[in-house]
Tab-separated table of C-alpha atoms in Angstrom:
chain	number	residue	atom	x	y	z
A	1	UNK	CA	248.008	-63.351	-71.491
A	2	UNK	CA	244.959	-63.331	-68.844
A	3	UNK	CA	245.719	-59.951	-67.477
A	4	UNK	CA	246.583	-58.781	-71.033
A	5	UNK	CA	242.973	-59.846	-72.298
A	6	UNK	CA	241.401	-58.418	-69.423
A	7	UNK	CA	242.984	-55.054	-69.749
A	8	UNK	CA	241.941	-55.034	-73.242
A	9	UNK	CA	238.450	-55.694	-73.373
A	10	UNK	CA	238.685	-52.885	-70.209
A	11	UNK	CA	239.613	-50.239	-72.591
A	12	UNK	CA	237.407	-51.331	-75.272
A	13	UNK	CA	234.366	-51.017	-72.594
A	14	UNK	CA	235.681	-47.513	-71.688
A	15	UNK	CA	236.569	-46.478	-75.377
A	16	UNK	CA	232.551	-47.462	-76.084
A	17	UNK	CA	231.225	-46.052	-73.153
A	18	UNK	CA	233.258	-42.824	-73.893
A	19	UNK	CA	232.094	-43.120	-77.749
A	20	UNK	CA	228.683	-43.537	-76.549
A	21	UNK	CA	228.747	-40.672	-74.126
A	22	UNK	CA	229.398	-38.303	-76.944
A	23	UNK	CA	226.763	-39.479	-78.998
A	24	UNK	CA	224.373	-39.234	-76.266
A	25	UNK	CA	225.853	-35.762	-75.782
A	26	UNK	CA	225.579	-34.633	-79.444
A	27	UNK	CA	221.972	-35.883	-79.220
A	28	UNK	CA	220.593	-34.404	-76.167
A	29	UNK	CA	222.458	-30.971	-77.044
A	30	UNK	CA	221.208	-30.810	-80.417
A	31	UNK	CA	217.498	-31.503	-78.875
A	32	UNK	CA	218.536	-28.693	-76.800
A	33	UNK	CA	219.759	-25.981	-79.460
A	34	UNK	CA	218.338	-26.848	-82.945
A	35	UNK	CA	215.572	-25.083	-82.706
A	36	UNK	CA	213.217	-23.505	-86.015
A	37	UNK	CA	212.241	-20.336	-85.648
A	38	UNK	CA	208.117	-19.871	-84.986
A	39	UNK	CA	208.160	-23.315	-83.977
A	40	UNK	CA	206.004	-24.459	-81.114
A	41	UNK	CA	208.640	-24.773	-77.597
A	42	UNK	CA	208.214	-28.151	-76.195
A	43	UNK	CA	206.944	-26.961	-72.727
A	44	UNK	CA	203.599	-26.158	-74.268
A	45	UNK	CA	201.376	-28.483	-74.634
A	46	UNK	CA	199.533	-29.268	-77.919
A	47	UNK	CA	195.709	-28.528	-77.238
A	48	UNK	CA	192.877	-29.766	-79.440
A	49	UNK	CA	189.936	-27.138	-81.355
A	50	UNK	CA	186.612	-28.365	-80.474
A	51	UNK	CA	185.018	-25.606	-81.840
A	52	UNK	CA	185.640	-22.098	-83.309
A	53	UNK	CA	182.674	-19.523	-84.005
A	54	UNK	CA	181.234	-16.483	-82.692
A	55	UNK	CA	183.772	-14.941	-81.661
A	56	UNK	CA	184.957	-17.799	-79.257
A	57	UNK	CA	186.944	-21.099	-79.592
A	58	UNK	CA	186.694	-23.882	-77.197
A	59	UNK	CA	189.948	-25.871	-76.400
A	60	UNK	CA	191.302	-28.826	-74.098
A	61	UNK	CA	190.970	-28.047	-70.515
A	62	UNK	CA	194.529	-27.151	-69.787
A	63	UNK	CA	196.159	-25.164	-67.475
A	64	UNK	CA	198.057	-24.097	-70.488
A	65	UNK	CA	194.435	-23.009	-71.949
A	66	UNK	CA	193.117	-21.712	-68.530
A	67	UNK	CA	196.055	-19.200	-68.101
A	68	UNK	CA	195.219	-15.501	-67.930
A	69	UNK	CA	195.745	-13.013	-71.151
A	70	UNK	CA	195.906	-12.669	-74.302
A	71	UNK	CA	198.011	-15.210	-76.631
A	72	UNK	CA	198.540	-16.625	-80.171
A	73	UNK	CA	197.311	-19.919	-81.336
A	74	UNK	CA	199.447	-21.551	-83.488
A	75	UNK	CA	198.299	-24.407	-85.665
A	76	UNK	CA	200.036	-26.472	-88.375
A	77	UNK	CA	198.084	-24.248	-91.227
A	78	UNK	CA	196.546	-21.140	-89.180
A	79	UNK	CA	197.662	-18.822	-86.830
A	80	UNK	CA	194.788	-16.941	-84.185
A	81	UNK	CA	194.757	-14.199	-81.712
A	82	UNK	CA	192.968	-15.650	-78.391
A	83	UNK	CA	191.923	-13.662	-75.377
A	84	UNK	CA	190.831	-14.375	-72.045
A	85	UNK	CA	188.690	-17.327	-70.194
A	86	UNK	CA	185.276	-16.282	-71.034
A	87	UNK	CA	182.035	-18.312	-68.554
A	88	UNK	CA	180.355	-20.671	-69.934
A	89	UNK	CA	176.640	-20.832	-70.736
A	90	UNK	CA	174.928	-23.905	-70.004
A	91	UNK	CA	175.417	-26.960	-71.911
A	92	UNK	CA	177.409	-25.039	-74.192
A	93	UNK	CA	180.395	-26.912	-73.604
A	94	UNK	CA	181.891	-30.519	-72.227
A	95	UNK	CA	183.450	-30.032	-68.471
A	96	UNK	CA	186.783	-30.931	-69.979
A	97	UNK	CA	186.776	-28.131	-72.254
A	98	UNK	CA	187.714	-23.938	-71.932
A	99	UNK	CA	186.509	-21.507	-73.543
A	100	UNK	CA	188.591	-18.378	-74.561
A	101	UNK	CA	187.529	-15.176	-76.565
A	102	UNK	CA	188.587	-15.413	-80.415
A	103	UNK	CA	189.770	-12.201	-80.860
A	104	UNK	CA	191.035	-12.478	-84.811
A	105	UNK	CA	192.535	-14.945	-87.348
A	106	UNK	CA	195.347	-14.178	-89.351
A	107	UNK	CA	195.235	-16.609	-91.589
A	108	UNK	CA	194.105	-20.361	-91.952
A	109	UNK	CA	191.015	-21.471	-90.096
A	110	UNK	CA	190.896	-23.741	-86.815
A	111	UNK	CA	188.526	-26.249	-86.992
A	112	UNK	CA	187.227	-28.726	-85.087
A	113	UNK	CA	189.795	-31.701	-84.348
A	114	UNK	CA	192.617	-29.288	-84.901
A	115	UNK	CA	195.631	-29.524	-82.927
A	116	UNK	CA	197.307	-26.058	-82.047
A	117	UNK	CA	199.641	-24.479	-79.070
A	118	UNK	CA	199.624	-21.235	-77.104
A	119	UNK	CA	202.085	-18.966	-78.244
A	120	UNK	CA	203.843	-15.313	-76.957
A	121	UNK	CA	203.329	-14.044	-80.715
A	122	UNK	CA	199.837	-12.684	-80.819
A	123	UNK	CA	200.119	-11.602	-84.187
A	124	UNK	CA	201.075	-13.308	-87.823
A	125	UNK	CA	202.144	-11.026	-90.244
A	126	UNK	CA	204.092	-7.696	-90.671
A	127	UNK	CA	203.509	-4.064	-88.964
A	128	UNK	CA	201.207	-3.321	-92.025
A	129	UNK	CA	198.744	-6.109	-91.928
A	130	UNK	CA	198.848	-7.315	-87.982
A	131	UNK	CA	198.888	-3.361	-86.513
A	132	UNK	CA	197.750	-0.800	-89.717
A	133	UNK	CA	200.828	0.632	-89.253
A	134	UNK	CA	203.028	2.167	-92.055
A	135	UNK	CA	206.781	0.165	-92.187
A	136	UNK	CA	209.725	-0.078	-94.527
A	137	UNK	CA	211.076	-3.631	-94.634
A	138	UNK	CA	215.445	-3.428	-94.307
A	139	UNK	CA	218.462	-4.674	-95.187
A	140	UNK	CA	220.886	-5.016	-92.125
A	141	UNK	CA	224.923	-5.764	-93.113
A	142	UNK	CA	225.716	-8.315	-90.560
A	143	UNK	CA	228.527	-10.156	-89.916
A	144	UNK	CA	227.366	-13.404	-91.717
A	145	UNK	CA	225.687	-12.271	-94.303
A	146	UNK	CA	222.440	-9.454	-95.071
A	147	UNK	CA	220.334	-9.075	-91.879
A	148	UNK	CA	216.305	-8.381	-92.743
A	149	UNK	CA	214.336	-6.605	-90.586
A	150	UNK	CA	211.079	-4.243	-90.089
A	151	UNK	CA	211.728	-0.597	-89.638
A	152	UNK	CA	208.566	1.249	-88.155
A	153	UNK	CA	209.133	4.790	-88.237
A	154	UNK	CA	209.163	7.364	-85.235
A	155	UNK	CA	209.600	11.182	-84.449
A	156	UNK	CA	212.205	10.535	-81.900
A	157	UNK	CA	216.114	10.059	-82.520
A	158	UNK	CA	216.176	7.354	-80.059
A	159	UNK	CA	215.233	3.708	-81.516
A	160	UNK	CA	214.143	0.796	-79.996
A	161	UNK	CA	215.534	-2.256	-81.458
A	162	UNK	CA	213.581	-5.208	-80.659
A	163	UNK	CA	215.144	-8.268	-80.327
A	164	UNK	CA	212.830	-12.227	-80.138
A	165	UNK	CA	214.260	-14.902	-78.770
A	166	UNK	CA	214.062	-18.776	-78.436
A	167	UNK	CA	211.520	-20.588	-81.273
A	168	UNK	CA	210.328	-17.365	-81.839
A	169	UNK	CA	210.484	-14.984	-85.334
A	170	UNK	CA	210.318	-11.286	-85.812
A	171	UNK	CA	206.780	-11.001	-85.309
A	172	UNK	CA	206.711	-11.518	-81.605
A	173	UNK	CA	207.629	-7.509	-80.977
A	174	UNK	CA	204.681	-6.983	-82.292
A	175	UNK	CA	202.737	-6.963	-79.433
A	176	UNK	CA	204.716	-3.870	-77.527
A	177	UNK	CA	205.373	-1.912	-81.143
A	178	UNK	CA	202.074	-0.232	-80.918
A	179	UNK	CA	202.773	1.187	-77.488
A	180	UNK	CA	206.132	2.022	-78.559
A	181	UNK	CA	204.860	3.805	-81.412
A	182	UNK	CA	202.250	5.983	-79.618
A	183	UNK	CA	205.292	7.122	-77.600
A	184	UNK	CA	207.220	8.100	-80.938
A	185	UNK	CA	210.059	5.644	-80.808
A	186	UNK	CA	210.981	4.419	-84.000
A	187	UNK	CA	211.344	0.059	-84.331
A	188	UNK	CA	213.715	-1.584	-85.440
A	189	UNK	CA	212.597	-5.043	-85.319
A	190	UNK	CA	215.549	-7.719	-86.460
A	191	UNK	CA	215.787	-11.064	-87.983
A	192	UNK	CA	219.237	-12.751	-86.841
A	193	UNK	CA	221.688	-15.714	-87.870
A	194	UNK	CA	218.997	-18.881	-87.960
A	195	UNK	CA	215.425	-16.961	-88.590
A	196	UNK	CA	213.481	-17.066	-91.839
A	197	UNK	CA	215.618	-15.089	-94.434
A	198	UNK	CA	218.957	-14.344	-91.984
A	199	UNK	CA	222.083	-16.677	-92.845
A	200	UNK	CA	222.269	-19.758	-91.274
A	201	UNK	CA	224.369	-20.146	-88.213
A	202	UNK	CA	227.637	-22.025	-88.771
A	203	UNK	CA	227.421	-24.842	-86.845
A	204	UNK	CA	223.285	-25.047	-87.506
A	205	UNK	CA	222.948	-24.435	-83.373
A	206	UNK	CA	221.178	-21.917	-81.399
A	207	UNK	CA	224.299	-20.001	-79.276
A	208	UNK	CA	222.062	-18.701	-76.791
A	209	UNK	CA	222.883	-15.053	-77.251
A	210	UNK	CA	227.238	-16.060	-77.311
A	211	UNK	CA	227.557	-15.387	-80.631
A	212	UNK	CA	223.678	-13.822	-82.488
A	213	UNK	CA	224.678	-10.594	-79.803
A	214	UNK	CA	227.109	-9.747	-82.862
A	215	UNK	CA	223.139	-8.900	-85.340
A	216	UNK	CA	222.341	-7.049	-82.174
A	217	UNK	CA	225.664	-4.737	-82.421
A	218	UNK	CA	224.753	-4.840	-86.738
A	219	UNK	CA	221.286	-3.470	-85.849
A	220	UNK	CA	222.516	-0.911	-83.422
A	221	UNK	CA	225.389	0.221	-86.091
A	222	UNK	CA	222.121	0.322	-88.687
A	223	UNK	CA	220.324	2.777	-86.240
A	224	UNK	CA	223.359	4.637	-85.623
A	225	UNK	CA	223.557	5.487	-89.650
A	226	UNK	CA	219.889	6.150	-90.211
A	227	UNK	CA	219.741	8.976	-87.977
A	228	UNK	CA	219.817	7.273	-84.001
A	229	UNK	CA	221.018	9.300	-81.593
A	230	UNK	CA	220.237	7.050	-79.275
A	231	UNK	CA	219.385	2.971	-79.144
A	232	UNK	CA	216.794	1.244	-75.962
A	233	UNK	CA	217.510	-2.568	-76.804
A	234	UNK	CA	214.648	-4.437	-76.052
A	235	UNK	CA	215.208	-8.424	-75.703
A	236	UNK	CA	212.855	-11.431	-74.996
A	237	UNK	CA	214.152	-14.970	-73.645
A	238	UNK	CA	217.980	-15.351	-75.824
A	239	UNK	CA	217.039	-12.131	-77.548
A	240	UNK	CA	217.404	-10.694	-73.733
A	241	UNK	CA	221.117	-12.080	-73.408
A	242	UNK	CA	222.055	-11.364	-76.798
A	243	UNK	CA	221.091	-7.492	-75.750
A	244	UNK	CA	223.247	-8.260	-72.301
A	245	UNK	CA	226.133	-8.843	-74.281
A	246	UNK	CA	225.672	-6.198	-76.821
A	247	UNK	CA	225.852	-3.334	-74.301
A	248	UNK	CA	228.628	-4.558	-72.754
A	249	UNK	CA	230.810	-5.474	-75.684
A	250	UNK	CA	229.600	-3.151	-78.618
A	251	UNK	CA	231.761	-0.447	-80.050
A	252	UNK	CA	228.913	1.841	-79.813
A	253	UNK	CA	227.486	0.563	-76.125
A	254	UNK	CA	228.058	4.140	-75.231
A	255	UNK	CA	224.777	4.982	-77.565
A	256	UNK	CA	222.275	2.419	-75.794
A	257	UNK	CA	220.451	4.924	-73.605
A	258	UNK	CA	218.437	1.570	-71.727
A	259	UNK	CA	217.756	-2.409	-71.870
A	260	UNK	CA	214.095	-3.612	-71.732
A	261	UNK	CA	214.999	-7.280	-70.585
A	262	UNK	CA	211.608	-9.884	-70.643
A	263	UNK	CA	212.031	-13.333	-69.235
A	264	UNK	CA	216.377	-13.536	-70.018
A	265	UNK	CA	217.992	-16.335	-70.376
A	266	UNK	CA	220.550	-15.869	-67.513
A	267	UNK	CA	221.527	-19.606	-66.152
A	268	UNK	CA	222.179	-21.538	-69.514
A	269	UNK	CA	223.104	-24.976	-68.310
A	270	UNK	CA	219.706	-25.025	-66.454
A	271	UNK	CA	218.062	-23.631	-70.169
A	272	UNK	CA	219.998	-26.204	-71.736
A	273	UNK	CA	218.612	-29.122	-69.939
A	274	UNK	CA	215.463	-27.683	-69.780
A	275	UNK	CA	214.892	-27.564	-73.607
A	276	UNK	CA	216.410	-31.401	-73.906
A	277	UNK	CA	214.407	-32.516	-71.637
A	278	UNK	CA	211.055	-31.150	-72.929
A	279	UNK	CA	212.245	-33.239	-75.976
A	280	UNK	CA	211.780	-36.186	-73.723
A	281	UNK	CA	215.469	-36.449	-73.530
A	282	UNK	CA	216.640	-39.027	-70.552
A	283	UNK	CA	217.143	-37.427	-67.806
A	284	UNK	CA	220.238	-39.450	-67.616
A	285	UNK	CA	221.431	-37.413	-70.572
A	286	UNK	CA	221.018	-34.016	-69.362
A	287	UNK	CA	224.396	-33.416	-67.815
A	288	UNK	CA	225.539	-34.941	-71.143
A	289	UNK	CA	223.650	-32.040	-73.059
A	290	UNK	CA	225.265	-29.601	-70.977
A	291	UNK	CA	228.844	-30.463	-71.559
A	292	UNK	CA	228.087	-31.370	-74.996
A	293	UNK	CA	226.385	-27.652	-75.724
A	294	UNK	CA	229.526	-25.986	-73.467
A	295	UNK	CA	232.136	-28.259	-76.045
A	296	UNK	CA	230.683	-27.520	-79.244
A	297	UNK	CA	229.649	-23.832	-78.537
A	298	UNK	CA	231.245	-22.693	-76.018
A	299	UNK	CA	228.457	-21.987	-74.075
A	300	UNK	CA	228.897	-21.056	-70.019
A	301	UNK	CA	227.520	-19.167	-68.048
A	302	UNK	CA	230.912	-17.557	-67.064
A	303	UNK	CA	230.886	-15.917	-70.420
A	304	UNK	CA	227.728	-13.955	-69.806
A	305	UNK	CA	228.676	-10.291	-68.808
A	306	UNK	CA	229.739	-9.813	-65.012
A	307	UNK	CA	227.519	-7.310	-63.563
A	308	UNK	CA	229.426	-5.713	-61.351
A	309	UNK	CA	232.760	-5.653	-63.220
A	310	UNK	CA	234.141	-3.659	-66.441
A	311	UNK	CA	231.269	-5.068	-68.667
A	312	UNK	CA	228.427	-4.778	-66.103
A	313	UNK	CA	225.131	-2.616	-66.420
A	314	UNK	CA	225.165	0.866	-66.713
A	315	UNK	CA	222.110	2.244	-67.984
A	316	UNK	CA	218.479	2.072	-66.797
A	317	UNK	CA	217.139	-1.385	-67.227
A	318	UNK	CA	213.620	-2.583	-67.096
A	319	UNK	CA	213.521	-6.497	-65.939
A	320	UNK	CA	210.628	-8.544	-66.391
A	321	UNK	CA	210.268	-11.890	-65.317
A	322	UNK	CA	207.646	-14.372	-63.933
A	323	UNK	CA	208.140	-17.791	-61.539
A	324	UNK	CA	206.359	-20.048	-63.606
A	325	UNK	CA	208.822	-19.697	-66.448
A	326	UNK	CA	210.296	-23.223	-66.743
A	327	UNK	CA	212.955	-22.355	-69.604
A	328	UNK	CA	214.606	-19.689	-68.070
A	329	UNK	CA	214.933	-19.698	-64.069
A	330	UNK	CA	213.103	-16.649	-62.252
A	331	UNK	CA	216.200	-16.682	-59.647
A	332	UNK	CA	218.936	-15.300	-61.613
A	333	UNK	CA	216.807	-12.821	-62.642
A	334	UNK	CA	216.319	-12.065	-59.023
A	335	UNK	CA	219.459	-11.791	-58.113
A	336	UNK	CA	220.449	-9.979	-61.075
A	337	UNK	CA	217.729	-6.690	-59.740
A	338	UNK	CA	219.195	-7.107	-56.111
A	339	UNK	CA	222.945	-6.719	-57.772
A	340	UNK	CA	221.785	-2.837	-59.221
A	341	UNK	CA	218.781	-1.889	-57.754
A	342	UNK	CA	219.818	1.911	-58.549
A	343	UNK	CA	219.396	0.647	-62.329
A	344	UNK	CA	217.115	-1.993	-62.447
A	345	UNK	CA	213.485	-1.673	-62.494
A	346	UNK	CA	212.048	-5.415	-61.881
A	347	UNK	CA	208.434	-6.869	-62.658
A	348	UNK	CA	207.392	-10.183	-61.611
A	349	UNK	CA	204.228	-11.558	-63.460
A	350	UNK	CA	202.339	-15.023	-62.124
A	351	UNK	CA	200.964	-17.606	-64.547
A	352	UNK	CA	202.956	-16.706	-67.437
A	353	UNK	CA	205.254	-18.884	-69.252
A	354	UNK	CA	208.664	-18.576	-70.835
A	355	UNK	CA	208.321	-14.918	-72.836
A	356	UNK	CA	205.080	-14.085	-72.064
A	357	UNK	CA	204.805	-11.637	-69.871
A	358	UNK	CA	202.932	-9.273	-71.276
A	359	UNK	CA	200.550	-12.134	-72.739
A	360	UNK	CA	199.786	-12.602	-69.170
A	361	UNK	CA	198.875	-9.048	-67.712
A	362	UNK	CA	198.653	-6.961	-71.420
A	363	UNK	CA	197.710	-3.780	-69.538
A	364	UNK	CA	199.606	-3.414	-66.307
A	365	UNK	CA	202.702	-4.654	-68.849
A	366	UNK	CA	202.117	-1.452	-71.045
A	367	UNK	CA	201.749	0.674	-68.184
A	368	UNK	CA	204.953	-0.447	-66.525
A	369	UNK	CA	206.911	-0.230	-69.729
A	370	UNK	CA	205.492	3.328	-70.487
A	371	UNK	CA	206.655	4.462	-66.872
A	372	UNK	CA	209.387	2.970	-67.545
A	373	UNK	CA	210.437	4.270	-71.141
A	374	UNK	CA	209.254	7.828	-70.203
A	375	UNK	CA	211.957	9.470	-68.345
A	376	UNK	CA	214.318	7.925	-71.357
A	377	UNK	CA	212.709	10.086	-73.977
């Protein structure tokens, strides 16, 4: 009776540890992968507005707010454009304070007391009103449902499609769709499964580019109708691996002509328990959000396309990455260039976080894309 007791309150301990393993699991993944579009990504910090006139804000002392560049600042009701570090005058400003250049506000007004974050997405709003230039807003058939999405129109037959990835929205392209339409590319900037407007992802979880590649392949076969010779697929963070995936399992991969690829999201069960734990999940749970994410997504990182196998690289591809990024490793990036240096271009940028690279260096970025993009035209 002893040893029958004692092997039954054993399994019960087991059965609830086991119970509560998922449910830790469940939690720390879905800190991990629910994740609103335009929303601010954990691993910024939330700095406060001390003041905001004259063409210059002043902000916590940050290193976050001390980085090079230009960047968005996002607040609850207003969205800014903020350039760089600008020197102080004296007693203008408190020693724990920065000052950056306001370049323009979109919409809302920071004031003083206001919380906001630094953000890839310069601009708020659509080609028209962030840019002056002429768009027609699309309809994209996708495999879940209608895809929308901002066509700005070029001379050329090949088309970018631009591609944003993790918390971000369809505005983030923005800040390379100038360049790319000086150079006469036409941009086709999508919306996917999850975003403002797209149908909602099954399951409610962010796939990391496993399944939202499939509203890359719908916006390539949308090119491919409207006139597009030719498709360059240009990808930031998940919106990089969703492009990945695209050219090496589309139908019509033998139409991308190139893959711009800033700050990709190569080594997933690192991203995954980076995201959970900038939701202050345990570090205790971390493994837990891993094999939760791989269980009810199928996430792994043996899915991603093998580069030197059947679905591996084979056009020019510009890489852009930066060590400081702390959602996305710089290494398998790294090794990624080393793998086909005869295709891959690679820029490294310092003191740039997850997707911002060109934030961080806005004019040696444009020149390196536009050497880049110009032998492709």
């Amino acid at each position: 009776m002893r040893i029958a007791r004692t092997t039954a309150l054993a399994v019960t301990a087991a059965v609830g540890a086991g119970v509560a393993a998922v449910a830790a699991g469940r939690y720390a993944s879905d800190a991990a992968l629910r994740l609103p579009p335009g929303h601010r990504l954990r691993t910024e910090p939330k700095l406060t507005v001390h003041r905001a006139e004259g063409g210059r804000i002043v902000l916590t002392r940050d290193l976050a707010s001390l980085r090079p560049g230009r960047y968005g600042l996002a607040g609850s009701d207003f969205h800014a454009a903020v350039g760089p570090v600008l020197d102080r005058t004296e007693g203008e400003v408190a020693a724990d304070t920065v000052v950056r250049r306001l370049e323009r506000v979109f919409h809302g007004t920071p004031g003083t007391g206001d919380r906001a974050w630094l953000t890839p997405q310069l601009y708020s709003g659509d080609p028209a009103t962030a840019l002056g230039l002429s768009y027609a807003g699309v309809e994209i058939p996708g495999e879940l449902g209608v895809l929308p999405g901002w066509m700005v129109p070029g001379d050329r037959r090949t088309w970018v499609v631009a591609v944003h990835g993790l918390a971000g929205t369809i505005e983030h392209p923005l800040v390379v769709t100038e360049q790319l339409h000086r150079l006469g590319l036409p941009v086709l900037s999508l919306a996917y499964r999850g975003d403002r407007g797209a149908p909602r992802s099954p399951d409610g979880l962010n796939h990391l580019g496993d399944t939202e590649w499939r509203d890359v392949d719908a916006a390539i076969r949308f090119a491919v109708a409207n006139g597009a010779t030719r498709v360059i697929l240009y990808g930031w963070s998940t919106g990089a691996t969703m492009a990945l995936f695209a050219a090496a399992r589309s139908a019509l991969r033998d139409r991308i002509g190139g893959l711009i690829l800033d700050s990709p999201v190569l080594g997933r069960e690192e991203t995954v328990q980076a995201l959970a734990s900038a939701r202050h999940v345990p570090r205790a749970f971390l493994p837990l959000a891993v094999r939760a994410a791989e269980g009810r997504t199928g996430l792994s990182d043996d899915r991603l396309p093998h580069i030197g196998g059947p679905e591996g690289l084979r056009v020019p591809t510009f890489l852009v990455h930066g060590p400081d990024d702390e959602i996305a490793p710089l290494g398998y990036s790294l090794a990624l260039a080393r793998s086909r240096p005869d295709l891959i271009t690679l820029r490294t940028v310092p003191d740039a976080p997850h997707a911002a690279m060109w934030n961080a260096d806005p004019n040696g970025y444009d020149e390196a894309l536009r050497r880049f993009l110009t032998p492709l035209l």
